[in-house]
mmCIF file of C-alpha atoms in Angstrom:
data_model
loop_
_atom_site.group_PDB
_atom_site.id
_atom_site.type_symbol
_atom_site.label_atom_id
_atom_site.label_comp_id
_atom_site.label_asym_id
_atom_site.label_seq_id
_atom_site.Cartn_x
_atom_site.Cartn_y
_atom_site.Cartn_z
ATOM 1 C CA MET A 1 0.085 0.095 0.000
ATOM 2 C CA ALA A 2 1.569 3.538 -0.857
ATOM 3 C CA ASP A 3 2.152 5.914 1.748
ATOM 4 C CA THR A 4 -0.287 8.504 2.850
ATOM 5 C CA ILE A 5 1.642 11.992 2.219
ATOM 6 C CA PHE A 6 0.950 15.576 3.410
ATOM 7 C CA ALA A 7 2.733 18.819 2.716
ATOM 8 C CA LEU A 8 2.026 22.758 2.872
ATOM 9 C CA SER A 9 0.947 23.387 -0.384
ATOM 10 C CA SER A 10 0.480 27.348 -0.183
ATOM 11 C CA GLY A 11 3.165 29.906 0.447
ATOM 12 C CA SER A 12 5.659 30.016 3.481
ATOM 13 C CA PRO A 13 3.723 31.587 6.546
ATOM 14 C CA PRO A 14 3.010 33.803 8.033
ATOM 15 C CA ALA A 15 0.057 34.605 5.493
ATOM 16 C CA ALA A 16 -3.984 34.917 5.789
ATOM 17 C CA ILE A 17 -4.504 31.085 4.860
ATOM 18 C CA ALA A 18 -2.264 28.118 4.857
ATOM 19 C CA VAL A 19 -3.388 24.921 2.449
ATOM 20 C CA VAL A 20 -2.242 21.694 3.788
ATOM 21 C CA ARG A 21 -2.948 18.873 1.421
ATOM 22 C CA VAL A 22 -3.011 15.053 2.517
ATOM 23 C CA SER A 23 -3.133 12.337 -0.202
ATOM 24 C CA GLY A 24 -3.055 8.583 -0.054
ATOM 25 C CA PRO A 25 -5.206 5.643 1.447
ATOM 26 C CA GLN A 26 -5.083 7.200 5.023
ATOM 27 C CA ALA A 27 -6.053 10.570 3.966
ATOM 28 C CA GLY A 28 -9.801 9.949 4.908
ATOM 29 C CA ALA A 29 -8.657 8.579 8.416
ATOM 30 C CA ALA A 30 -6.308 11.679 8.961
ATOM 31 C CA LEU A 31 -9.243 13.974 8.309
ATOM 32 C CA ALA A 32 -11.644 12.300 10.490
ATOM 33 C CA ALA A 33 -9.138 12.141 13.306
ATOM 34 C CA LEU A 34 -8.321 15.763 13.183
ATOM 35 C CA ALA A 35 -11.914 17.259 12.355
ATOM 36 C CA GLY A 36 -13.726 14.827 14.180
ATOM 37 C CA GLY A 37 -15.376 12.941 11.166
ATOM 38 C CA LEU A 38 -15.358 13.167 7.224
ATOM 39 C CA PRO A 39 -17.304 16.352 5.771
ATOM 40 C CA LYS A 40 -19.376 16.035 2.917
ATOM 41 C CA PRO A 41 -17.326 15.224 -0.358
ATOM 42 C CA ARG A 42 -15.969 18.448 -2.298
ATOM 43 C CA MET A 43 -17.973 20.740 0.052
ATOM 44 C CA ALA A 44 -15.796 22.923 2.141
ATOM 45 C CA SER A 45 -16.902 22.697 6.204
ATOM 46 C CA TYR A 46 -15.942 24.734 8.820
ATOM 47 C CA ARG A 47 -14.354 22.562 11.599
ATOM 48 C CA THR A 48 -12.225 22.970 14.729
ATOM 49 C CA LEU A 49 -9.408 20.577 14.279
ATOM 50 C CA ARG A 50 -8.091 18.646 17.530
ATOM 51 C CA VAL A 51 -5.436 15.997 18.279
ATOM 52 C CA SER A 52 -6.317 12.858 20.118
ATOM 53 C CA ARG A 53 -5.885 14.407 23.673
ATOM 54 C CA GLY A 54 -8.659 16.809 22.611
ATOM 55 C CA THR A 55 -6.037 20.029 22.115
ATOM 56 C CA VAL A 56 -7.413 22.609 19.862
ATOM 57 C CA LEU A 57 -5.179 22.799 16.752
ATOM 58 C CA ASP A 58 -7.155 25.418 14.593
ATOM 59 C CA GLN A 59 -10.322 26.533 13.529
ATOM 60 C CA ALA A 60 -10.469 25.719 9.587
ATOM 61 C CA LEU A 61 -12.001 25.023 6.264
ATOM 62 C CA VAL A 62 -11.569 21.238 5.402
ATOM 63 C CA LEU A 63 -12.541 19.602 2.387
ATOM 64 C CA TRP A 64 -12.412 15.961 1.397
ATOM 65 C CA PHE A 65 -11.873 14.518 -2.174
ATOM 66 C CA PRO A 66 -12.223 10.849 -2.363
ATOM 67 C CA GLY A 67 -10.358 8.723 -5.021
ATOM 68 C CA SER A 68 -10.004 8.698 -7.859
ATOM 69 C CA ARG A 69 -11.568 11.715 -9.583
ATOM 70 C CA THR A 70 -8.895 14.138 -7.545
ATOM 71 C CA ALA A 71 -5.824 15.962 -8.378
ATOM 72 C CA THR A 72 -3.478 13.219 -7.758
ATOM 73 C CA GLY A 73 -5.954 10.312 -8.349
ATOM 74 C CA GLU A 74 -5.963 9.262 -4.790
ATOM 75 C CA ASP A 75 -8.170 9.846 -1.815
ATOM 76 C CA LEU A 76 -7.224 13.622 -1.270
ATOM 77 C CA ALA A 77 -7.783 16.016 1.867
ATOM 78 C CA GLU A 78 -7.184 19.836 2.317
ATOM 79 C CA LEU A 79 -6.893 21.990 5.413
ATOM 80 C CA HIS A 80 -7.329 25.719 4.963
ATOM 81 C CA LEU A 81 -5.869 26.937 8.321
ATOM 82 C CA HIS A 82 -5.325 30.150 9.770
ATOM 83 C CA GLY A 83 -1.702 31.266 8.132
ATOM 84 C CA GLY A 84 0.689 31.559 11.443
ATOM 85 C CA ARG A 85 3.778 29.483 11.660
ATOM 86 C CA ALA A 86 2.911 27.824 14.869
ATOM 87 C CA VAL A 87 -0.577 26.810 13.592
ATOM 88 C CA VAL A 88 1.233 25.210 10.509
ATOM 89 C CA ALA A 89 3.814 23.126 12.482
ATOM 90 C CA ALA A 90 1.057 22.220 14.931
ATOM 91 C CA VAL A 91 -1.193 20.531 12.407
ATOM 92 C CA GLU A 92 2.058 19.055 10.298
ATOM 93 C CA ALA A 93 3.141 17.555 13.593
ATOM 94 C CA ALA A 94 0.025 15.761 14.463
ATOM 95 C CA LEU A 95 -0.267 14.601 10.810
ATOM 96 C CA ALA A 96 3.139 13.108 10.997
ATOM 97 C CA ASP A 97 2.251 11.387 14.694
ATOM 98 C CA MET A 98 -0.354 9.441 12.466
ATOM 99 C CA PRO A 99 0.561 5.857 11.208
ATOM 100 C CA GLY A 100 0.851 5.560 7.577
ATOM 101 C CA LEU A 101 1.753 9.294 7.102
ATOM 102 C CA ARG A 102 4.742 11.177 6.018
ATOM 103 C CA ARG A 103 5.853 14.370 4.780
ATOM 104 C CA ALA A 104 6.029 14.575 0.832
ATOM 105 C CA GLU A 105 9.080 14.986 -0.897
ATOM 106 C CA PRO A 106 9.498 17.503 -3.516
ATOM 107 C CA GLY A 107 7.139 17.240 -6.683
ATOM 108 C CA GLU A 108 5.530 14.049 -5.185
ATOM 109 C CA PHE A 109 1.871 15.271 -5.438
ATOM 110 C CA THR A 110 2.234 15.917 -8.907
ATOM 111 C CA ARG A 111 4.184 12.615 -9.478
ATOM 112 C CA ARG A 112 1.516 10.492 -8.107
ATOM 113 C CA ALA A 113 -1.088 12.675 -10.171
ATOM 114 C CA PHE A 114 1.474 11.273 -13.346
ATOM 115 C CA ALA A 115 1.510 7.542 -11.995
ATOM 116 C CA HIS A 116 -2.343 7.370 -11.691
ATOM 117 C CA GLY A 117 -2.946 8.810 -15.271
ATOM 118 C CA ARG A 118 -4.621 12.453 -14.161
ATOM 119 C CA ILE A 119 -1.724 14.241 -16.090
ATOM 120 C CA ASP A 120 0.773 12.917 -18.847
ATOM 121 C CA LEU A 121 4.561 13.879 -18.823
ATOM 122 C CA ALA A 122 4.071 16.917 -21.228
ATOM 123 C CA GLU A 123 1.407 18.161 -19.018
ATOM 124 C CA ALA A 124 3.609 17.707 -16.182
ATOM 125 C CA GLU A 125 6.888 19.236 -17.516
ATOM 126 C CA GLY A 126 4.225 22.334 -18.635
ATOM 127 C CA LEU A 127 3.240 22.521 -14.835
ATOM 128 C CA ALA A 128 6.872 22.530 -13.931
ATOM 129 C CA ASP A 129 7.431 25.533 -16.253
ATOM 130 C CA LEU A 130 4.254 27.348 -15.032
ATOM 131 C CA LEU A 131 5.634 27.055 -11.353
ATOM 132 C CA SER A 132 8.819 28.882 -12.793
ATOM 133 C CA ALA A 133 7.219 31.273 -14.872
ATOM 134 C CA GLU A 134 8.315 34.860 -14.032
ATOM 135 C CA THR A 135 7.141 36.675 -17.300
ATOM 136 C CA GLU A 136 3.765 36.794 -19.188
ATOM 137 C CA LEU A 137 5.356 34.900 -22.410
ATOM 138 C CA GLN A 138 6.549 32.128 -20.251
ATOM 139 C CA ARG A 139 3.264 31.853 -18.337
ATOM 140 C CA ARG A 140 1.112 31.590 -21.492
ATOM 141 C CA SER A 141 3.094 28.979 -23.311
ATOM 142 C CA ALA A 142 3.464 26.945 -19.981
ATOM 143 C CA ILE A 143 -0.449 27.372 -19.468
ATOM 144 C CA ALA A 144 -0.836 25.781 -22.887
ATOM 145 C CA MET A 145 1.529 22.998 -22.257
ATOM 146 C CA ALA A 146 0.114 22.224 -18.824
ATOM 147 C CA GLY A 147 -3.534 22.119 -20.221
ATOM 148 C CA GLY A 148 -2.842 19.763 -22.712
ATOM 149 C CA ALA A 149 -2.336 21.405 -25.763
ATOM 150 C CA PHE A 150 0.766 19.612 -27.159
ATOM 151 C CA SER A 151 -0.443 16.425 -25.538
ATOM 152 C CA ARG A 152 -3.646 16.215 -27.719
ATOM 153 C CA GLN A 153 -1.558 17.231 -30.845
ATOM 154 C CA VAL A 154 0.569 14.185 -30.174
ATOM 155 C CA GLU A 155 -2.437 11.809 -29.375
ATOM 156 C CA GLY A 156 -3.877 13.173 -32.931
ATOM 157 C CA TRP A 157 -0.437 12.135 -34.448
ATOM 158 C CA ARG A 158 -0.530 8.765 -32.690
ATOM 159 C CA GLU A 159 -3.842 7.747 -33.739
ATOM 160 C CA ARG A 160 -2.979 8.335 -37.430
ATOM 161 C CA VAL A 161 0.059 6.574 -36.916
ATOM 162 C CA LEU A 162 -1.796 3.496 -35.419
ATOM 163 C CA MET A 163 -4.037 4.012 -38.455
ATOM 164 C CA ALA A 164 -1.138 3.636 -40.871
ATOM 165 C CA SER A 165 0.022 0.878 -38.995
ATOM 166 C CA ALA A 166 -3.007 -1.020 -39.107
ATOM 167 C CA GLN A 167 -3.317 -0.748 -42.767
ATOM 168 C CA VAL A 168 0.254 -1.873 -43.213
ATOM 169 C CA GLU A 169 -0.192 -4.836 -40.829
ATOM 170 C CA ALA A 170 -3.416 -5.751 -42.924
ATOM 171 C CA VAL A 171 -1.028 -6.458 -45.955
ATOM 172 C CA LEU A 172 1.651 -8.200 -44.314
ATOM 173 C CA ASP A 173 -1.106 -10.811 -42.432
ATOM 174 C CA PHE A 174 -3.322 -10.816 -45.343
ATOM 175 C CA GLY A 175 -1.315 -10.041 -48.386
ATOM 176 C CA ASP A 176 -2.811 -13.162 -50.396
ATOM 177 C CA GLU A 177 -6.200 -11.603 -50.266
ATOM 178 C CA ASP A 178 -7.301 -9.329 -53.173
ATOM 179 C CA ASP A 179 -9.236 -6.610 -51.195
ATOM 180 C CA VAL A 180 -5.901 -6.271 -49.001
ATOM 181 C CA ALA A 181 -2.984 -7.043 -51.209
ATOM 182 C CA GLU A 182 -1.873 -3.214 -51.301
ATOM 183 C CA LEU A 183 -1.924 -0.075 -49.483
ATOM 184 C CA PRO A 184 -3.896 2.656 -49.725
ATOM 185 C CA SER A 185 -3.343 4.823 -52.981
ATOM 186 C CA ASP A 186 -3.223 7.717 -50.405
ATOM 187 C CA PHE A 187 -0.956 5.844 -47.697
ATOM 188 C CA ALA A 188 2.310 7.720 -48.637
ATOM 189 C CA GLU A 189 0.625 11.223 -49.137
ATOM 190 C CA ARG A 190 -0.885 10.802 -45.457
ATOM 191 C CA LEU A 191 2.294 9.846 -44.132
ATOM 192 C CA ALA A 192 4.343 12.716 -45.909
ATOM 193 C CA GLY A 193 1.709 15.251 -44.838
ATOM 194 C CA LEU A 194 2.135 14.071 -41.077
ATOM 195 C CA ALA A 195 6.160 14.230 -41.597
ATOM 196 C CA THR A 196 5.238 18.116 -42.767
ATOM 197 C CA GLU A 197 3.242 18.786 -39.679
ATOM 198 C CA LEU A 198 6.020 17.719 -37.373
ATOM 199 C CA SER A 199 8.724 19.802 -39.376
ATOM 200 C CA ASP A 200 6.340 22.800 -38.581
ATOM 201 C CA TRP A 201 6.749 22.036 -34.933
ATOM 202 C CA LEU A 202 10.372 21.399 -34.907
ATOM 203 C CA ALA A 203 10.766 24.796 -36.800
ATOM 204 C CA ARG A 204 9.208 26.500 -33.746
ATOM 205 C CA PRO A 205 10.969 28.859 -31.446
ATOM 206 C CA ARG A 206 12.297 26.411 -28.776
ATOM 207 C CA ALA A 207 10.961 26.609 -24.864
ATOM 208 C CA GLU A 208 14.567 27.136 -23.765
ATOM 209 C CA ALA A 209 14.275 30.862 -25.303
ATOM 210 C CA LEU A 210 11.661 31.361 -23.051
ATOM 211 C CA LYS A 211 13.150 29.858 -19.821
ATOM 212 C CA GLU A 212 16.967 31.674 -20.552
ATOM 213 C CA GLY A 213 15.746 34.658 -22.113
ATOM 214 C CA PHE A 214 16.691 36.371 -25.324
ATOM 215 C CA ARG A 215 20.492 36.780 -24.909
ATOM 216 C CA VAL A 216 21.834 40.303 -25.672
ATOM 217 C CA VAL A 217 25.484 41.308 -25.461
ATOM 218 C CA LEU A 218 27.044 44.818 -25.299
ATOM 219 C CA ALA A 219 30.529 44.887 -27.008
ATOM 220 C CA GLY A 220 32.872 47.337 -27.990
ATOM 221 C CA PRO A 221 36.179 48.807 -26.961
ATOM 222 C CA PRO A 222 37.221 50.205 -23.516
ATOM 223 C CA ASN A 223 35.258 53.437 -22.331
ATOM 224 C CA ALA A 224 32.671 52.905 -25.046
ATOM 225 C CA GLY A 225 29.732 53.373 -22.888
ATOM 226 C CA LYS A 226 29.300 49.378 -22.564
ATOM 227 C CA SER A 227 28.883 49.126 -18.458
ATOM 228 C CA THR A 228 26.676 52.370 -18.407
ATOM 229 C CA LEU A 229 24.268 51.464 -21.246
ATOM 230 C CA PHE A 230 23.985 47.957 -19.473
ATOM 231 C CA ASN A 231 22.972 49.818 -16.174
ATOM 232 C CA ALA A 232 20.345 51.634 -18.057
ATOM 233 C CA LEU A 233 18.893 48.570 -19.476
ATOM 234 C CA VAL A 234 18.453 46.420 -16.538
ATOM 235 C CA GLU A 235 17.616 49.664 -14.571
ATOM 236 C CA ASP A 236 20.148 48.950 -11.544
ATOM 237 C CA GLU A 237 23.773 49.797 -11.050
ATOM 238 C CA ALA A 238 24.832 46.351 -11.582
ATOM 239 C CA ALA A 239 28.151 47.239 -13.403
ATOM 240 C CA ILE A 240 30.735 49.525 -11.963
ATOM 241 C CA THR A 241 31.672 52.447 -14.330
ATOM 242 C CA ALA A 242 34.700 54.534 -14.507
ATOM 243 C CA PRO A 243 36.537 56.475 -17.264
ATOM 244 C CA LEU A 244 39.608 54.028 -16.688
ATOM 245 C CA ALA A 245 40.083 51.517 -19.173
ATOM 246 C CA GLY A 246 39.722 47.975 -18.332
ATOM 247 C CA THR A 247 37.213 48.723 -15.478
ATOM 248 C CA THR A 248 35.131 45.564 -16.455
ATOM 249 C CA ARG A 249 37.007 42.390 -16.266
ATOM 250 C CA ASP A 250 34.468 39.567 -16.715
ATOM 251 C CA VAL A 251 31.089 38.952 -18.124
ATOM 252 C CA LEU A 252 28.203 40.520 -15.900
ATOM 253 C CA THR A 253 24.704 39.084 -16.763
ATOM 254 C CA ARG A 254 21.273 40.148 -15.631
ATOM 255 C CA ALA A 255 17.992 38.808 -16.380
ATOM 256 C CA VAL A 256 15.234 41.008 -16.785
ATOM 257 C CA ALA A 257 11.858 41.294 -18.334
ATOM 258 C CA ILE A 258 10.781 44.269 -20.846
ATOM 259 C CA GLY A 259 7.172 44.236 -21.728
ATOM 260 C CA GLY A 260 6.668 40.907 -21.017
ATOM 261 C CA VAL A 261 9.460 39.457 -22.799
ATOM 262 C CA PRO A 262 12.473 37.585 -20.867
ATOM 263 C CA PHE A 263 15.864 39.006 -21.712
ATOM 264 C CA VAL A 264 19.665 38.158 -20.189
ATOM 265 C CA PHE A 265 21.781 41.302 -21.153
ATOM 266 C CA ALA A 266 25.520 40.588 -20.575
ATOM 267 C CA ASP A 267 28.339 43.388 -20.293
ATOM 268 C CA THR A 268 31.557 42.111 -21.524
ATOM 269 C CA ALA A 269 35.095 43.646 -20.773
ATOM 270 C CA GLY A 270 36.500 46.028 -23.484
ATOM 271 C CA LEU A 271 37.701 44.406 -26.282
ATOM 272 C CA ARG A 272 41.306 45.555 -27.326
ATOM 273 C CA ASP A 273 44.400 43.669 -29.170
ATOM 274 C CA GLU A 274 46.748 44.290 -26.386
ATOM 275 C CA SER A 275 46.911 44.565 -22.673
ATOM 276 C CA GLY A 276 49.450 44.266 -20.293
ATOM 277 C CA ASP A 277 47.146 43.122 -17.559
ATOM 278 C CA GLU A 278 46.572 39.385 -17.315
ATOM 279 C CA ILE A 279 43.458 39.449 -15.786
ATOM 280 C CA GLU A 280 42.145 41.742 -18.293
ATOM 281 C CA VAL A 281 43.317 39.417 -21.250
ATOM 282 C CA ILE A 282 41.040 36.550 -19.488
ATOM 283 C CA GLY A 283 38.362 39.169 -19.711
ATOM 284 C CA ILE A 284 38.565 39.936 -23.233
ATOM 285 C CA ALA A 285 38.499 36.220 -24.017
ATOM 286 C CA ARG A 286 35.523 35.670 -22.229
ATOM 287 C CA ALA A 287 33.996 38.681 -23.841
ATOM 288 C CA ARG A 288 34.529 37.095 -27.495
ATOM 289 C CA ALA A 289 33.266 33.849 -26.129
ATOM 290 C CA ALA A 290 29.879 35.665 -24.963
ATOM 291 C CA LEU A 291 29.624 37.205 -28.374
ATOM 292 C CA ASP A 292 29.544 33.725 -29.945
ATOM 293 C CA ARG A 293 26.646 32.791 -27.439
ATOM 294 C CA ALA A 294 24.590 35.860 -28.222
ATOM 295 C CA ASP A 295 21.193 36.039 -29.673
ATOM 296 C CA LEU A 296 22.105 39.596 -30.363
ATOM 297 C CA VAL A 297 25.238 41.607 -30.244
ATOM 298 C CA LEU A 298 24.477 45.863 -29.432
ATOM 299 C CA TRP A 299 28.045 47.422 -30.977
ATOM 300 C CA LEU A 300 29.270 50.067 -29.232
ATOM 301 C CA GLY A 301 32.583 50.328 -30.978
ATOM 302 C CA PRO A 302 33.778 51.934 -34.290
ATOM 303 C CA GLU A 303 31.239 51.706 -37.358
ATOM 304 C CA GLY A 304 31.866 48.309 -39.092
ATOM 305 C CA GLU A 305 33.971 46.631 -36.735
ATOM 306 C CA GLY A 306 31.680 44.500 -34.642
ATOM 307 C CA PRO A 307 30.409 40.845 -35.587
ATOM 308 C CA ALA A 308 27.948 40.048 -38.151
ATOM 309 C CA GLY A 309 24.299 40.780 -37.380
ATOM 310 C CA CYS A 310 25.137 43.310 -34.722
ATOM 311 C CA TRP A 311 23.495 46.457 -34.195
ATOM 312 C CA GLU A 312 25.289 49.310 -34.195
ATOM 313 C CA ILE A 313 24.749 51.525 -31.078
ATOM 314 C CA ALA A 314 25.924 55.293 -31.120
ATOM 315 C CA ALA A 315 26.068 54.899 -27.301
ATOM 316 C CA GLN A 316 26.897 58.405 -25.871
ATOM 317 C CA CYS A 317 24.758 60.646 -28.251
ATOM 318 C CA ASP A 318 24.875 63.477 -25.524
ATOM 319 C CA ARG A 319 28.641 64.017 -25.588
ATOM 320 C CA GLU A 320 30.423 65.473 -28.340
ATOM 321 C CA GLU A 321 33.409 63.366 -28.101
ATOM 322 C CA GLY A 322 31.296 60.226 -28.338
ATOM 323 C CA ALA A 323 31.990 58.120 -31.197
ATOM 324 C CA ALA A 324 30.001 59.142 -34.580
ATOM 325 C CA LYS A 325 28.363 56.587 -36.580
ATOM 326 C CA THR A 326 26.630 57.548 -39.712
ATOM 327 C CA SER A 327 23.962 54.927 -40.021
ATOM 328 C CA PRO A 328 23.386 53.513 -36.135
ATOM 329 C CA ARG A 329 20.407 51.692 -35.754
ATOM 330 C CA HIS A 330 19.967 53.627 -32.470
ATOM 331 C CA SER A 331 21.539 56.473 -30.935
ATOM 332 C CA VAL A 332 21.267 56.745 -27.490
ATOM 333 C CA SER A 333 22.354 58.325 -23.790
ATOM 334 C CA ALA A 334 22.205 56.523 -20.879
ATOM 335 C CA VAL A 335 22.881 59.194 -18.954
ATOM 336 C CA THR A 336 20.027 61.359 -20.082
ATOM 337 C CA GLY A 337 17.646 58.449 -21.244
ATOM 338 C CA GLU A 338 17.479 59.785 -24.909
ATOM 339 C CA GLY A 339 16.820 57.006 -27.205
ATOM 340 C CA LEU A 340 16.447 54.367 -24.606
ATOM 341 C CA ASP A 341 12.940 53.808 -25.136
ATOM 342 C CA GLY A 342 13.001 53.254 -28.840
ATOM 343 C CA LEU A 343 15.952 51.033 -28.202
ATOM 344 C CA ARG A 344 13.834 49.036 -25.645
ATOM 345 C CA ARG A 345 10.940 48.811 -28.103
ATOM 346 C CA ASP A 346 13.003 47.186 -30.545
ATOM 347 C CA LEU A 347 14.680 44.749 -28.653
ATOM 348 C CA VAL A 348 11.254 43.690 -27.490
ATOM 349 C CA ASN A 349 10.028 43.052 -31.279
ATOM 350 C CA VAL A 350 12.925 41.162 -32.133
ATOM 351 C CA ALA A 351 13.298 39.034 -29.177
ATOM 352 C CA ALA A 352 9.474 38.469 -29.655
ATOM 353 C CA ARG A 353 9.812 36.973 -32.958
ATOM 354 C CA ALA A 354 12.322 34.896 -31.801
ATOM 355 C CA MET A 355 10.326 33.186 -29.308
ATOM 356 C CA PRO A 356 7.092 31.254 -29.451
ATOM 357 C CA ARG A 357 3.951 32.927 -29.829
ATOM 358 C CA PRO A 358 1.602 33.952 -26.891
ATOM 359 C CA GLY A 359 -0.192 30.815 -25.827
ATOM 360 C CA ASP A 360 1.518 28.442 -28.241
ATOM 361 C CA ALA A 361 3.057 25.492 -26.921
ATOM 362 C CA ALA A 362 6.960 25.687 -27.006
ATOM 363 C CA LEU A 363 9.130 22.133 -27.028
ATOM 364 C CA ASN A 364 11.931 21.702 -24.608
ATOM 365 C CA GLN A 365 14.718 20.054 -25.281
ATOM 366 C CA ARG A 366 13.919 16.363 -24.488
ATOM 367 C CA GLN A 367 10.294 16.918 -26.390
ATOM 368 C CA HIS A 368 12.324 18.453 -29.588
ATOM 369 C CA ALA A 369 14.587 15.555 -29.790
ATOM 370 C CA LEU A 370 11.799 12.648 -29.239
ATOM 371 C CA LEU A 371 9.761 14.702 -32.407
ATOM 372 C CA ALA A 372 13.200 14.451 -34.278
ATOM 373 C CA GLN A 373 12.832 11.032 -33.988
ATOM 374 C CA ALA A 374 9.404 10.543 -34.689
ATOM 375 C CA GLN A 375 9.902 12.654 -38.030
ATOM 376 C CA ALA A 376 13.196 10.575 -39.098
ATOM 377 C CA ALA A 377 11.291 7.399 -38.538
ATOM 378 C CA LEU A 378 8.365 8.686 -40.546
ATOM 379 C CA ARG A 379 10.934 9.520 -43.476
ATOM 380 C CA ASP A 380 12.419 6.188 -43.274
ATOM 381 C CA ALA A 381 8.839 4.667 -43.642
ATOM 382 C CA LEU A 382 8.106 6.744 -46.832
ATOM 383 C CA ARG A 383 11.690 5.405 -48.408
ATOM 384 C CA GLU A 384 10.624 1.696 -47.692
ATOM 385 C CA SER A 385 8.805 -0.440 -49.826
ATOM 386 C CA ASP A 386 9.173 -3.543 -48.005
ATOM 387 C CA PRO A 387 5.807 -3.725 -45.803
ATOM 388 C CA LEU A 388 8.164 -5.370 -42.687
ATOM 389 C CA LEU A 389 10.389 -2.244 -42.706
ATOM 390 C CA VAL A 390 7.505 0.155 -43.186
ATOM 391 C CA ALA A 391 5.512 -1.468 -40.232
ATOM 392 C CA GLU A 392 9.037 -1.469 -38.072
ATOM 393 C CA ALA A 393 9.458 2.550 -38.757
ATOM 394 C CA LEU A 394 6.099 3.044 -38.113
ATOM 395 C CA ARG A 395 6.328 1.330 -34.441
ATOM 396 C CA LEU A 396 9.506 3.334 -33.902
ATOM 397 C CA VAL A 397 7.270 6.777 -34.566
ATOM 398 C CA ARG A 398 4.554 5.407 -31.962
ATOM 399 C CA VAL A 399 7.660 4.744 -29.425
ATOM 400 C CA ALA A 400 8.667 8.302 -29.825
ATOM 401 C CA PHE A 401 5.290 9.650 -29.459
ATOM 402 C CA ASP A 402 4.439 7.560 -26.154
ATOM 403 C CA ALA A 403 7.763 8.996 -24.934
ATOM 404 C CA LEU A 404 6.421 12.351 -25.432
ATOM 405 C CA ILE A 405 3.574 11.728 -23.160
ATOM 406 C CA GLY A 406 5.109 9.317 -20.433
ATOM 407 C CA ARG A 407 3.724 6.204 -21.825
ATOM 408 C CA ALA A 408 7.358 4.815 -21.899
ATOM 409 C CA THR A 409 9.965 6.792 -19.894
ATOM 410 C CA THR A 410 12.641 6.456 -17.310
ATOM 411 C CA GLU A 411 12.899 6.940 -13.546
ATOM 412 C CA ASP A 412 16.129 8.665 -13.603
ATOM 413 C CA MET A 413 14.092 11.150 -16.166
ATOM 414 C CA LEU A 414 11.066 11.235 -13.713
ATOM 415 C CA ASP A 415 13.423 11.982 -10.521
ATOM 416 C CA ALA A 416 14.818 15.220 -12.442
ATOM 417 C CA LEU A 417 11.510 16.485 -13.719
ATOM 418 C CA PHE A 418 9.538 16.079 -10.484
ATOM 419 C CA GLY A 419 12.317 17.160 -8.239
ATOM 420 C CA ARG A 420 11.700 20.556 -9.954
ATOM 421 C CA PHE A 421 8.656 21.020 -8.256
ATOM 422 C CA CYS A 422 8.138 22.222 -4.643
ATOM 423 C CA ILE A 423 7.284 20.354 -1.444
ATOM 424 C CA GLY A 424 3.658 20.825 -1.669
ATOM 425 C CA LYS A 425 3.390 20.082 -5.594
#
């Protein structure tokens, strides 16, 4: 018999209300012991919570959800307590003293929901992303994934492949009968259409762009105004600024959201060919490496000397001695604020196009790799003429689809996923 688990599922106290969840075969008995009996299922009831000796713990709203139509697929109870630390600690201690109950591990409630078929793996990954979402784009993409948009798409693909597999098996099993001697005339066309759909999904912007943010690197020679502009963009005095060349020695990054779009801005050491400072040399090497990883480079140096695809920025337009550029994309002054709003709007527009559209489900690395496997197997099926080899290729497509939504997976991968959740989730 599975353990019965409990945990605080709301934010850390103190708070107005604290929600403690209990899930498992002893959830009903635990609630009855504290509340003096079980309330009507799925109806909030006001009860005085007591331990066995009669000591009052709290006056709370309690809810009883008999399995299996619950969030975890098991019997589930919720205690809506007053949110003081002492109240929560006393109730948790009372639950811990009951036989068969223990504190939940991180993500264990959600893992039980997955194990009991209440959610699939793609939905669980979306829920993990939703819990960590910090921007509007992240939230809307995670909602789509957690709500099953991608899972429904995979199920539809899987049904089409199952139908195709059944047609191939019919040829293999009954090929000597006239009515099933050959595959349907549109068989290859339907598989090709499915392969095209998978290609369209694989071409979408990835979920990592949402999680990690659009990476913008500020680069140029020493004293070009990089750190001052960096501070203005992140709206914080994160980087030290000084008229001395070589002040910035390392790559300094800061994650911010602008207009609901996640960014990672990176300030780098001034680029120059020679330096007598060993530490600065290391900083310059790291700056050059940061340029290679950038989604976009804001070039504050001499016009035409930046990397391919960079934006030419005239960064000190308030100063007569600032480096002149004949056709900068933006002329800004981090000191006066001139041009900064236009630069921010431009950055948001470009970054938004590089990210999943609002509300679209975005594939993470695992999902992208499995979908690529399914597409490759589909193309193998299209190239083959032997029905036996076609059947095997279609089986591999189904295996990839099953792994996408968790019909086939590994414990190590599940441990890594559900370990991202908090204790009460």
